[in-house]
Every structure is written in structure tokens, then in C-alpha cells.
PDB file of C-alpha atoms and ligand atoms in Angstrom:
ATOM      1  CA  UNK A   1    -129.279 -40.695 237.278  1.00 93.00           C
ATOM      2  CA  UNK A   2    -126.229 -42.418 235.890  1.00 96.00           C
ATOM      3  CA  UNK A   3    -122.749 -42.140 237.960  1.00 97.00           C
ATOM      4  CA  UNK A   4    -120.495 -40.964 235.344  1.00 98.00           C
ATOM      5  CA  UNK A   5    -121.546 -37.708 233.543  1.00 98.00           C
ATOM      6  CA  UNK A   6    -123.051 -38.094 229.700  1.00 98.00           C
ATOM      7  CA  UNK A   7    -122.293 -37.757 226.842  1.00 99.00           C
ATOM      8  CA  UNK A   8    -124.627 -35.968 224.522  1.00 98.00           C
ATOM      9  CA  UNK A   9    -123.668 -34.964 220.449  1.00 98.00           C
ATOM     10  CA  UNK A  10    -126.875 -33.057 218.519  1.00 98.00           C
ATOM     11  CA  UNK A  11    -127.870 -31.201 221.659  1.00 98.00           C
ATOM     12  CA  UNK A  12    -128.668 -27.926 219.400  1.00 98.00           C
ATOM     13  CA  UNK A  13    -130.805 -30.310 217.496  1.00 98.00           C
ATOM     14  CA  UNK A  14    -134.656 -31.451 218.181  1.00 98.00           C
ATOM     15  CA  UNK A  15    -133.914 -33.909 219.682  1.00 98.00           C
ATOM     16  CA  UNK A  16    -131.249 -32.967 221.770  1.00 98.00           C
ATOM     17  CA  UNK A  17    -132.882 -29.989 222.901  1.00 98.00           C
ATOM     18  CA  UNK A  18    -135.432 -32.300 224.400  1.00 98.00           C
ATOM     19  CA  UNK A  19    -133.178 -35.042 225.904  1.00 98.00           C
ATOM     20  CA  UNK A  20    -131.046 -32.131 227.406  1.00 98.00           C
ATOM     21  CA  UNK A  21    -134.371 -30.321 229.445  1.00 98.00           C
ATOM     22  CA  UNK A  22    -135.554 -34.024 230.065  1.00 98.00           C
ATOM     23  CA  UNK A  23    -132.864 -35.849 231.218  1.00 98.00           C
ATOM     24  CA  UNK A  24    -131.329 -32.588 232.530  1.00 98.00           C
ATOM     25  CA  UNK A  25    -134.499 -31.940 234.883  1.00 97.00           C
ATOM     26  CA  UNK A  26    -133.259 -35.064 236.185  1.00 96.00           C
ATOM     27  CA  UNK A  27    -130.652 -34.733 237.298  1.00 97.00           C
ATOM     28  CA  UNK A  28    -128.389 -36.148 234.580  1.00 98.00           C
ATOM     29  CA  UNK A  29    -124.747 -34.355 234.596  1.00 98.00           C
ATOM     30  CA  UNK A  30    -124.359 -33.983 230.429  1.00 98.00           C
ATOM     31  CA  UNK A  31    -122.407 -32.134 228.205  1.00 98.00           C
ATOM     32  CA  UNK A  32    -123.263 -31.333 225.815  1.00 98.00           C
ATOM     33  CA  UNK A  33    -121.856 -30.399 221.985  1.00 98.00           C
ATOM     34  CA  UNK A  34    -123.057 -29.562 218.924  1.00 98.00           C
ATOM     35  CA  UNK A  35    -122.214 -27.238 215.692  1.00 98.00           C
ATOM     36  CA  UNK A  36    -124.880 -24.802 216.337  1.00 98.00           C
ATOM     37  CA  UNK A  37    -125.654 -23.053 219.763  1.00 98.00           C
ATOM     38  CA  UNK A  38    -127.984 -24.622 221.892  1.00 98.00           C
ATOM     39  CA  UNK A  39    -130.970 -21.943 222.133  1.00 98.00           C
ATOM     40  CA  UNK A  40    -132.001 -23.214 225.677  1.00 98.00           C
ATOM     41  CA  UNK A  41    -131.373 -22.236 229.666  1.00 97.00           C
ATOM     42  CA  UNK A  42    -128.684 -24.767 229.993  1.00 97.00           C
ATOM     43  CA  UNK A  43    -129.982 -27.017 232.185  1.00 96.00           C
ATOM     44  CA  UNK A  44    -128.490 -27.254 235.586  1.00 94.00           C
ATOM     45  CA  UNK A  45    -125.552 -29.712 235.613  1.00 94.00           C
ATOM     46  CA  UNK A  46    -124.870 -29.233 232.071  1.00 98.00           C
ATOM     47  CA  UNK A  47    -122.417 -27.716 230.312  1.00 98.00           C
ATOM     48  CA  UNK A  48    -122.095 -27.108 227.184  1.00 98.00           C
ATOM     49  CA  UNK A  49    -119.330 -26.688 224.228  1.00 98.00           C
ATOM     50  CA  UNK A  50    -119.211 -26.063 220.093  1.00 98.00           C
ATOM     51  CA  UNK A  51    -117.801 -27.982 218.308  1.00 98.00           C
ATOM     52  CA  UNK A  52    -117.440 -29.596 215.327  1.00 97.00           C
ATOM     53  CA  UNK A  53    -117.814 -33.932 214.983  1.00 96.00           C
ATOM     54  CA  UNK A  54    -115.313 -34.108 212.737  1.00 95.00           C
ATOM     55  CA  UNK A  55    -112.629 -32.561 215.027  1.00 96.00           C
ATOM     56  CA  UNK A  56    -112.059 -35.994 217.039  1.00 97.00           C
ATOM     57  CA  UNK A  57    -109.479 -33.997 219.506  1.00 97.00           C
ATOM     58  CA  UNK A  58    -112.386 -31.872 220.402  1.00 97.00           C
ATOM     59  CA  UNK A  59    -114.402 -35.216 221.230  1.00 97.00           C
ATOM     60  CA  UNK A  60    -111.870 -37.653 222.680  1.00 98.00           C
ATOM     61  CA  UNK A  61    -111.476 -34.523 225.037  1.00 98.00           C
ATOM     62  CA  UNK A  62    -115.186 -33.949 225.822  1.00 98.00           C
ATOM     63  CA  UNK A  63    -116.190 -36.871 226.425  1.00 98.00           C
ATOM     64  CA  UNK A  64    -113.151 -37.526 229.108  1.00 98.00           C
ATOM     65  CA  UNK A  65    -114.762 -39.543 232.376  1.00 98.00           C
ATOM     66  CA  UNK A  66    -117.971 -40.581 230.647  1.00 98.00           C
ATOM     67  CA  UNK A  67    -119.717 -43.122 230.874  1.00 98.00           C
ATOM     68  CA  UNK A  68    -122.409 -42.882 227.526  1.00 99.00           C
ATOM     69  CA  UNK A  69    -122.724 -40.595 224.832  1.00 99.00           C
ATOM     70  CA  UNK A  70    -126.392 -40.278 222.904  1.00 99.00           C
ATOM     71  CA  UNK A  71    -125.340 -39.902 219.434  1.00 99.00           C
ATOM     72  CA  UNK A  72    -127.747 -37.687 218.530  1.00 98.00           C
ATOM     73  CA  UNK A  73    -125.134 -34.912 216.388  1.00 98.00           C
ATOM     74  CA  UNK A  74    -123.926 -34.703 212.657  1.00 98.00           C
ATOM     75  CA  UNK A  75    -126.918 -34.917 209.731  1.00 98.00           C
ATOM     76  CA  UNK A  76    -131.196 -36.485 209.852  1.00 98.00           C
ATOM     77  CA  UNK A  77    -132.096 -35.766 206.638  1.00 98.00           C
ATOM     78  CA  UNK A  78    -131.244 -36.955 203.399  1.00 98.00           C
ATOM     79  CA  UNK A  79    -128.696 -35.118 201.324  1.00 98.00           C
ATOM     80  CA  UNK A  80    -125.172 -35.311 199.064  1.00 97.00           C
ATOM     81  CA  UNK A  81    -123.044 -37.444 199.644  1.00 98.00           C
ATOM     82  CA  UNK A  82    -120.365 -34.898 200.393  1.00 98.00           C
ATOM     83  CA  UNK A  83    -122.332 -32.828 202.704  1.00 98.00           C
ATOM     84  CA  UNK A  84    -123.188 -36.393 204.664  1.00 98.00           C
ATOM     85  CA  UNK A  85    -119.520 -38.146 204.764  1.00 98.00           C
ATOM     86  CA  UNK A  86    -117.822 -35.549 207.452  1.00 98.00           C
ATOM     87  CA  UNK A  87    -120.911 -35.772 209.805  1.00 98.00           C
ATOM     88  CA  UNK A  88    -122.318 -38.886 209.778  1.00 98.00           C
ATOM     89  CA  UNK A  89    -118.890 -40.848 208.951  1.00 98.00           C
ATOM     90  CA  UNK A  90    -115.757 -39.910 210.649  1.00 98.00           C
ATOM     91  CA  UNK A  91    -117.812 -38.370 213.183  1.00 98.00           C
ATOM     92  CA  UNK A  92    -118.795 -41.712 213.748  1.00 98.00           C
ATOM     93  CA  UNK A  93    -115.751 -42.467 213.971  1.00 98.00           C
ATOM     94  CA  UNK A  94    -114.105 -39.574 215.866  1.00 98.00           C
ATOM     95  CA  UNK A  95    -117.381 -40.894 218.728  1.00 98.00           C
ATOM     96  CA  UNK A  96    -116.118 -44.257 218.428  1.00 98.00           C
ATOM     97  CA  UNK A  97    -112.408 -43.682 219.027  1.00 98.00           C
ATOM     98  CA  UNK A  98    -114.112 -41.507 222.362  1.00 98.00           C
ATOM     99  CA  UNK A  99    -115.963 -44.093 223.661  1.00 98.00           C
ATOM    100  CA  UNK A 100    -113.280 -47.491 223.201  1.00 98.00           C
ATOM    101  CA  UNK A 101    -111.201 -44.711 225.405  1.00 98.00           C
ATOM    102  CA  UNK A 102    -113.438 -43.721 228.168  1.00 98.00           C
ATOM    103  CA  UNK A 103    -114.913 -47.845 228.204  1.00 98.00           C
ATOM    104  CA  UNK A 104    -117.910 -45.891 227.537  1.00 98.00           C
ATOM    105  CA  UNK A 105    -121.448 -47.030 225.419  1.00 99.00           C
ATOM    106  CA  UNK A 106    -122.198 -45.859 222.517  1.00 99.00           C
ATOM    107  CA  UNK A 107    -126.184 -45.177 222.534  1.00 99.00           C
ATOM    108  CA  UNK A 108    -126.450 -44.302 218.459  1.00 99.00           C
ATOM    109  CA  UNK A 109    -129.167 -42.135 216.976  1.00 99.00           C
ATOM    110  CA  UNK A 110    -130.481 -44.270 213.520  1.00 99.00           C
ATOM    111  CA  UNK A 111    -133.310 -44.278 211.636  1.00 98.00           C
ATOM    112  CA  UNK A 112    -135.459 -46.052 209.899  1.00 98.00           C
ATOM    113  CA  UNK A 113    -133.741 -45.236 206.888  1.00 98.00           C
ATOM    114  CA  UNK A 114    -131.246 -47.568 207.404  1.00 98.00           C
ATOM    115  CA  UNK A 115    -134.371 -50.048 206.082  1.00 98.00           C
ATOM    116  CA  UNK A 116    -136.263 -47.377 204.306  1.00 98.00           C
ATOM    117  CA  UNK A 117    -137.056 -49.739 200.692  1.00 97.00           C
ATOM    118  CA  UNK A 118    -138.799 -52.007 202.288  1.00 97.00           C
ATOM    119  CA  UNK A 119    -141.795 -52.534 201.716  1.00 96.00           C
ATOM    120  CA  UNK A 120    -144.944 -51.937 203.883  1.00 96.00           C
ATOM    121  CA  UNK A 121    -146.486 -54.541 205.531  1.00 93.00           C
ATOM    122  CA  UNK A 122    -149.432 -55.677 204.175  1.00 84.00           C
ATOM    123  CA  UNK A 123    -150.442 -56.879 207.678  1.00 67.00           C
ATOM    124  CA  UNK A 124    -149.076 -57.564 211.026  1.00 62.00           C
ATOM    125  CA  UNK A 125    -147.314 -61.149 210.539  1.00 65.00           C
ATOM    126  CA  UNK A 126    -144.694 -59.482 208.187  1.00 85.00           C
ATOM    127  CA  UNK A 127    -143.356 -57.341 210.740  1.00 95.00           C
ATOM    128  CA  UNK A 128    -139.395 -56.463 210.238  1.00 97.00           C
ATOM    129  CA  UNK A 129    -136.902 -58.375 212.962  1.00 98.00           C
ATOM    130  CA  UNK A 130    -133.729 -56.489 214.190  1.00 98.00           C
ATOM    131  CA  UNK A 131    -131.640 -58.769 212.298  1.00 98.00           C
ATOM    132  CA  UNK A 132    -133.826 -58.197 208.446  1.00 98.00           C
ATOM    133  CA  UNK A 133    -131.800 -56.734 205.903  1.00 98.00           C
ATOM    134  CA  UNK A 134    -130.653 -53.379 205.533  1.00 98.00           C
ATOM    135  CA  UNK A 135    -132.044 -51.464 202.834  1.00 98.00           C
ATOM    136  CA  UNK A 136    -131.439 -47.984 203.054  1.00 98.00           C
ATOM    137  CA  UNK A 137    -132.487 -45.298 201.499  1.00 98.00           C
ATOM    138  CA  UNK A 138    -130.356 -42.939 200.641  1.00 98.00           C
ATOM    139  CA  UNK A 139    -127.000 -41.348 201.313  1.00 98.00           C
ATOM    140  CA  UNK A 140    -128.219 -40.485 205.442  1.00 98.00           C
ATOM    141  CA  UNK A 141    -129.944 -43.842 205.480  1.00 98.00           C
ATOM    142  CA  UNK A 142    -126.416 -46.119 203.978  1.00 98.00           C
ATOM    143  CA  UNK A 143    -125.102 -44.104 206.763  1.00 98.00           C
ATOM    144  CA  UNK A 144    -126.944 -45.114 209.303  1.00 99.00           C
ATOM    145  CA  UNK A 145    -126.212 -48.960 207.849  1.00 98.00           C
ATOM    146  CA  UNK A 146    -122.281 -47.649 208.019  1.00 98.00           C
ATOM    147  CA  UNK A 147    -123.134 -46.776 211.995  1.00 98.00           C
ATOM    148  CA  UNK A 148    -124.974 -49.584 213.142  1.00 98.00           C
ATOM    149  CA  UNK A 149    -121.748 -52.024 211.690  1.00 98.00           C
ATOM    150  CA  UNK A 150    -119.605 -49.989 213.383  1.00 98.00           C
ATOM    151  CA  UNK A 151    -121.386 -50.672 216.791  1.00 98.00           C
ATOM    152  CA  UNK A 152    -121.326 -53.982 215.459  1.00 98.00           C
ATOM    153  CA  UNK A 153    -117.767 -53.954 214.277  1.00 98.00           C
ATOM    154  CA  UNK A 154    -116.156 -52.355 217.721  1.00 98.00           C
ATOM    155  CA  UNK A 155    -118.489 -54.688 220.336  1.00 98.00           C
ATOM    156  CA  UNK A 156    -116.748 -57.917 218.410  1.00 98.00           C
ATOM    157  CA  UNK A 157    -113.029 -56.504 218.744  1.00 98.00           C
ATOM    158  CA  UNK A 158    -113.400 -53.394 221.674  1.00 98.00           C
ATOM    159  CA  UNK A 159    -115.717 -54.957 223.999  1.00 98.00           C
ATOM    160  CA  UNK A 160    -117.511 -51.486 223.309  1.00 98.00           C
ATOM    161  CA  UNK A 161    -121.800 -51.600 224.267  1.00 98.00           C
ATOM    162  CA  UNK A 162    -123.620 -50.041 222.004  1.00 99.00           C
ATOM    163  CA  UNK A 163    -127.393 -49.827 220.653  1.00 99.00           C
ATOM    164  CA  UNK A 164    -128.689 -48.011 217.969  1.00 99.00           C
ATOM    165  CA  UNK A 165    -131.896 -46.644 218.342  1.00 99.00           C
ATOM    166  CA  UNK A 166    -134.004 -47.439 214.410  1.00 99.00           C
ATOM    167  CA  UNK A 167    -136.105 -44.290 215.532  1.00 99.00           C
ATOM    168  CA  UNK A 168    -138.957 -44.062 213.133  1.00 98.00           C
ATOM    169  CA  UNK A 169    -140.188 -40.280 212.839  1.00 98.00           C
ATOM    170  CA  UNK A 170    -139.620 -39.021 216.621  1.00 98.00           C
ATOM    171  CA  UNK A 171    -142.524 -35.324 216.057  1.00 98.00           C
ATOM    172  CA  UNK A 172    -144.289 -33.217 218.322  1.00 98.00           C
ATOM    173  CA  UNK A 173    -147.410 -35.649 217.190  1.00 98.00           C
ATOM    174  CA  UNK A 174    -148.085 -37.196 213.617  1.00 98.00           C
ATOM    175  CA  UNK A 175    -148.754 -35.715 210.546  1.00 98.00           C
ATOM    176  CA  UNK A 176    -149.759 -38.466 208.185  1.00 98.00           C
ATOM    177  CA  UNK A 177    -150.594 -41.895 207.596  1.00 98.00           C
ATOM    178  CA  UNK A 178    -147.279 -43.721 208.088  1.00 98.00           C
ATOM    179  CA  UNK A 179    -146.645 -41.826 210.682  1.00 98.00           C
ATOM    180  CA  UNK A 180    -148.921 -43.841 212.431  1.00 98.00           C
ATOM    181  CA  UNK A 181    -146.612 -46.547 212.315  1.00 98.00           C
ATOM    182  CA  UNK A 182    -144.127 -44.986 212.954  1.00 98.00           C
ATOM    183  CA  UNK A 183    -144.129 -42.374 214.796  1.00 99.00           C
ATOM    184  CA  UNK A 184    -142.257 -41.484 218.452  1.00 99.00           C
ATOM    185  CA  UNK A 185    -143.688 -39.504 221.187  1.00 99.00           C
ATOM    186  CA  UNK A 186    -140.533 -37.509 222.743  1.00 98.00           C
ATOM    187  CA  UNK A 187    -141.942 -39.370 225.627  1.00 98.00           C
ATOM    188  CA  UNK A 188    -140.885 -42.618 225.392  1.00 99.00           C
ATOM    189  CA  UNK A 189    -137.544 -41.509 223.060  1.00 99.00           C
ATOM    190  CA  UNK A 190    -136.591 -39.900 227.129  1.00 98.00           C
ATOM    191  CA  UNK A 191    -137.391 -43.479 228.481  1.00 98.00           C
ATOM    192  CA  UNK A 192    -136.331 -45.470 225.571  1.00 99.00           C
ATOM    193  CA  UNK A 193    -132.084 -43.170 226.275  1.00 99.00           C
ATOM    194  CA  UNK A 194    -132.678 -43.975 230.246  1.00 98.00           C
ATOM    195  CA  UNK A 195    -132.922 -47.235 229.692  1.00 98.00           C
ATOM    196  CA  UNK A 196    -130.342 -47.502 227.325  1.00 98.00           C
ATOM    197  CA  UNK A 197    -127.576 -45.852 229.109  1.00 98.00           C
ATOM    198  CA  UNK A 198    -128.542 -46.709 233.004  1.00 98.00           C
ATOM    199  CA  UNK A 199    -128.833 -51.014 231.600  1.00 98.00           C
ATOM    200  CA  UNK A 200    -126.184 -53.545 232.866  1.00 98.00           C
ATOM    201  CA  UNK A 201    -125.776 -54.778 229.772  1.00 98.00           C
ATOM    202  CA  UNK A 202    -126.237 -53.902 225.974  1.00 98.00           C
ATOM    203  CA  UNK A 203    -124.136 -55.477 224.110  1.00 98.00           C
ATOM    204  CA  UNK A 204    -124.671 -54.521 221.066  1.00 98.00           C
ATOM    205  CA  UNK A 205    -128.503 -54.149 220.432  1.00 99.00           C
ATOM    206  CA  UNK A 206    -130.728 -53.223 218.488  1.00 99.00           C
ATOM    207  CA  UNK A 207    -133.832 -51.742 218.944  1.00 98.00           C
ATOM    208  CA  UNK A 208    -137.214 -50.284 216.816  1.00 99.00           C
ATOM    209  CA  UNK A 209    -137.767 -46.640 218.225  1.00 99.00           C
ATOM    210  CA  UNK A 210    -141.953 -45.910 217.309  1.00 98.00           C
ATOM    211  CA  UNK A 211    -143.809 -46.116 220.571  1.00 98.00           C
ATOM    212  CA  UNK A 212    -146.708 -48.450 220.737  1.00 98.00           C
ATOM    213  CA  UNK A 213    -148.514 -47.890 216.767  1.00 98.00           C
ATOM    214  CA  UNK A 214    -150.758 -50.979 216.176  1.00 97.00           C
ATOM    215  CA  UNK A 215    -149.848 -50.126 212.111  1.00 97.00           C
ATOM    216  CA  UNK A 216    -145.931 -50.401 212.613  1.00 97.00           C
ATOM    217  CA  UNK A 217    -143.829 -52.087 210.306  1.00 98.00           C
ATOM    218  CA  UNK A 218    -141.398 -53.310 212.850  1.00 98.00           C
ATOM    219  CA  UNK A 219    -141.032 -55.846 215.387  1.00 97.00           C
ATOM    220  CA  UNK A 220    -138.083 -58.094 217.605  1.00 98.00           C
ATOM    221  CA  UNK A 221    -135.645 -56.706 219.136  1.00 98.00           C
ATOM    222  CA  UNK A 222    -133.344 -56.074 222.191  1.00 98.00           C
ATOM    223  CA  UNK A 223    -135.943 -54.277 224.113  1.00 98.00           C
ATOM    224  CA  UNK A 224    -135.988 -56.416 226.875  1.00 98.00           C
ATOM    225  CA  UNK A 225    -132.308 -56.286 227.646  1.00 98.00           C
ATOM    226  CA  UNK A 226    -131.817 -52.798 228.579  1.00 98.00           C
ATOM    227  CA  UNK A 227    -135.395 -53.305 230.301  1.00 98.00           C
ATOM    228  CA  UNK A 228    -138.029 -50.754 227.728  1.00 98.00           C
ATOM    229  CA  UNK A 229    -141.701 -50.970 226.107  1.00 98.00           C
ATOM    230  CA  UNK A 230    -142.978 -47.269 224.670  1.00 98.00           C
ATOM    231  CA  UNK A 231    -145.928 -45.837 226.528  1.00 98.00           C
ATOM    232  CA  UNK A 232    -147.307 -43.560 223.857  1.00 99.00           C
ATOM    233  CA  UNK A 233    -149.449 -45.024 220.629  1.00 98.00           C
ATOM    234  CA  UNK A 234    -149.997 -43.452 216.740  1.00 98.00           C
ATOM    235  CA  UNK A 235    -153.066 -44.998 217.138  1.00 98.00           C
ATOM    236  CA  UNK A 236    -155.508 -41.872 218.393  1.00 98.00           C
ATOM    237  CA  UNK A 237    -155.225 -39.315 216.049  1.00 98.00           C
ATOM    238  CA  UNK A 238    -155.967 -42.161 213.157  1.00 98.00           C
ATOM    239  CA  UNK A 239    -159.339 -39.992 212.371  1.00 98.00           C
ATOM    240  CA  UNK A 240    -157.137 -36.579 212.465  1.00 98.00           C
ATOM    241  CA  UNK A 241    -154.313 -38.199 210.109  1.00 98.00           C
ATOM    242  CA  UNK A 242    -154.939 -40.975 208.288  1.00 97.00           C
ATOM    243  CA  UNK A 243    -156.069 -39.502 205.215  1.00 98.00           C
ATOM    244  CA  UNK A 244    -153.121 -37.209 204.304  1.00 98.00           C
ATOM    245  CA  UNK A 245    -150.874 -39.624 202.124  1.00 97.00           C
ATOM    246  CA  UNK A 246    -148.383 -39.077 199.169  1.00 96.00           C
ATOM    247  CA  UNK A 247    -147.427 -40.590 195.997  1.00 94.00           C
ATOM    248  CA  UNK A 248    -147.036 -44.008 195.114  1.00 92.00           C
ATOM    249  CA  UNK A 249    -144.057 -44.879 195.818  1.00 91.00           C
ATOM    250  CA  UNK A 250    -143.443 -42.710 198.191  1.00 94.00           C
ATOM    251  CA  UNK A 251    -146.754 -44.909 200.225  1.00 95.00           C
ATOM    252  CA  UNK A 252    -145.462 -47.810 198.667  1.00 95.00           C
ATOM    253  CA  UNK A 253    -141.591 -47.998 201.379  1.00 96.00           C
ATOM    254  CA  UNK A 254    -140.916 -47.916 204.596  1.00 98.00           C
ATOM    255  CA  UNK A 255    -139.242 -44.721 204.396  1.00 98.00           C
ATOM    256  CA  UNK A 256    -142.336 -42.276 203.260  1.00 97.00           C
ATOM    257  CA  UNK A 257    -140.357 -39.239 200.888  1.00 96.00           C
ATOM    258  CA  UNK A 258    -136.868 -40.176 200.949  1.00 96.00           C
ATOM    259  CA  UNK A 259    -137.402 -43.335 199.081  1.00 94.00           C
ATOM    260  CA  UNK A 260    -139.293 -41.169 196.014  1.00 94.00           C
ATOM    261  CA  UNK A 261    -136.446 -38.554 196.057  1.00 94.00           C
ATOM    262  CA  UNK A 262    -134.518 -39.182 193.115  1.00 93.00           C
ATOM    263  CA  UNK A 263    -135.810 -42.127 192.582  1.00 93.00           C
ATOM    264  CA  UNK A 264    -135.432 -42.771 189.067  1.00 92.00           C
ATOM    265  CA  UNK A 265    -135.707 -46.292 188.859  1.00 90.00           C
ATOM    266  CA  UNK A 266    -137.688 -47.660 185.704  1.00 81.00           C
ATOM    267  CA  UNK A 267    -139.943 -49.886 187.624  1.00 68.00           C
TER     268      UNK A 267
HETATM  269  C1  15L B   1    -135.249 -39.225 210.114  1.00 60.77           C
HETATM  270  O1  15L B   1    -134.285 -40.278 209.919  1.00 60.77           O
HETATM  271  C2  15L B   1    -135.255 -37.863 209.607  1.00 60.77           C
HETATM  272  O2  15L B   1    -133.997 -37.934 210.756  1.00 60.77           O
HETATM  273  C3  15L B   1    -136.263 -37.462 210.729  1.00 60.77           C
HETATM  274  O3  15L B   1    -136.608 -35.507 210.173  1.00 60.77           O
HETATM  275  C4  15L B   1    -137.137 -37.862 209.682  1.00 60.77           C
HETATM  276  O4  15L B   1    -137.893 -37.718 208.770  1.00 60.77           O
HETATM  277  C5  15L B   1    -137.928 -39.823 210.028  1.00 60.77           C
HETATM  278  O5  15L B   1    -136.462 -39.213 209.556  1.00 60.77           O
HETATM  279  C6  15L B   1    -138.772 -40.096 209.524  1.00 60.77           C
HETATM  280  O6  15L B   1    -138.970 -41.127 208.749  1.00 60.77           O
HETATM  281  O7  15L B   1    -140.230 -39.148 208.900  1.00 60.77           O
END
């Protein structure tokens, strides 16, 4: 386990709850926080504080003495700009200011939606690398691109280390054809977060957070730097979900249903 406590924002969300349980079971000293109450039994060694990440002072207090912040809080789906602004932009700033004061590393739950308007590749040769252009597929994806750039800036200016996880689709199992490419198993997520916190050195890192899917859209990233490799694969689900597809716009872009929302381009 890490020598210092780890702060987990968004602890009451789907991924937060899973991380709280699995990292808590391994004896990590976790400080959990969320705007909604923590719905599960508190893991031993964990504490929970109900707070809004719009509240910078509360966040500074929670981060005191922490060596890392797993930032899984904020809006997690496409919403109107005004709803994204507070949690995802201002909240993120508070996370980075707390990390700067503590000398803590930030692990940021970014998303494939920061690049969701890239078209799906037709062959493996065209896989996207970590340094591809941002092509956010909505205000949510835009907030994730901003978060990654904030990490870039805090590393360059203040030496605050950060790992940006471009999470694909982290669910118990894939439910459609797209997820044969984008699925991240819960077990791979836990192992990834472990490495992000425990790795000697992170700098500013960007990682495609999906399982070892043969149909992945994504290629090179900084996984070697932190010593992570996914162990699960979506491929065994092909027979079950490979035929489940949607409209042509949804199927065209990597972001799936997100690019399609409010889409009003003529061609
Ligand atoms: C995300 O960023 C969302 O948080 C999640 O609910 C899924 O929609 C996922 O992306 C995805 O693209 O499948």
C-alpha cells in the first residue's frame, strides 16, 4: 500500500465505489469524498466526507497529508455547459491546487470523449496514439480535454505529476459492438489505479484506459512508464454483443452516442 493516504473524489459513483472497495480491501488508507452519501459499508482504513468539489477550502482540507488524488468526481455524461462548468472545470482546478500544495500526484479520470469525434478505424494500422488531436464530442468531452491540459500545465509549471486515464467504457461487461473496442474491466481499472499511485515516476502521462481488446481503436501511450498492462479482453463477448449497433452517426465516431447528441451538421 502507498505510504501516504490517498484521496478519492467521486467515491459514491460507479467507479469510485469499486475503487473504494478494491483498494480499501488491500489496506490502502483512503479518504473518500462525494457530493452524495457513500452508499456502501465503509472499507476499513477509509473515511468519508460529504462535500462539493466546487468548495476549494473543503478539498484542501481533505487533501492534507495525501500523496495522491484519484479524481473520479464531477459530471460523467454529456450535460448542458452550465452543469459541466462547476464540477468539471472549477472542481478540477481545486483538485490541482490541493495537489500543488501537498506535492501530491493527480490521477484524472479523463474519457474517450475528449477525442470522441475521431472516426473509428477500419484497420489496426490507423489506431490513435496518445498525442492525437483532441476532438471532444460535447461539453463533457471538452471538460476532459481541459482537464488533461490542466495536468500538462501543472506539470510544466509546478512539477505536479499527473496521469490522465482516457477511460473507454468501464462497466461490468460490454453491451454493444462499440464496447468490444472500448471496454475496460473493473479489475483492469483497479490494477491501473494501483500502478498510477505506486509508480516511482509519472511526469505528465496519458493512458488509453481500455482492456486488452483486439478491436481497440487506440495505440501508443505511457503505460510502460507506470508499469501497467491490461489483463482482460472484450473479445469473448463478441458473439453475445457484436451485432448490437446503432444509427450511422453513432457508429461512425469513437464516442458512440455522445457525438450524436444535438448533432446538427448538414453532412
Ligand atoms: C464516459 O465517459 C461515461 O462516463 C460513461 O458513462 C460511458 O458513456 C463511457 O464514457 C463510454 O464512452 O462508453
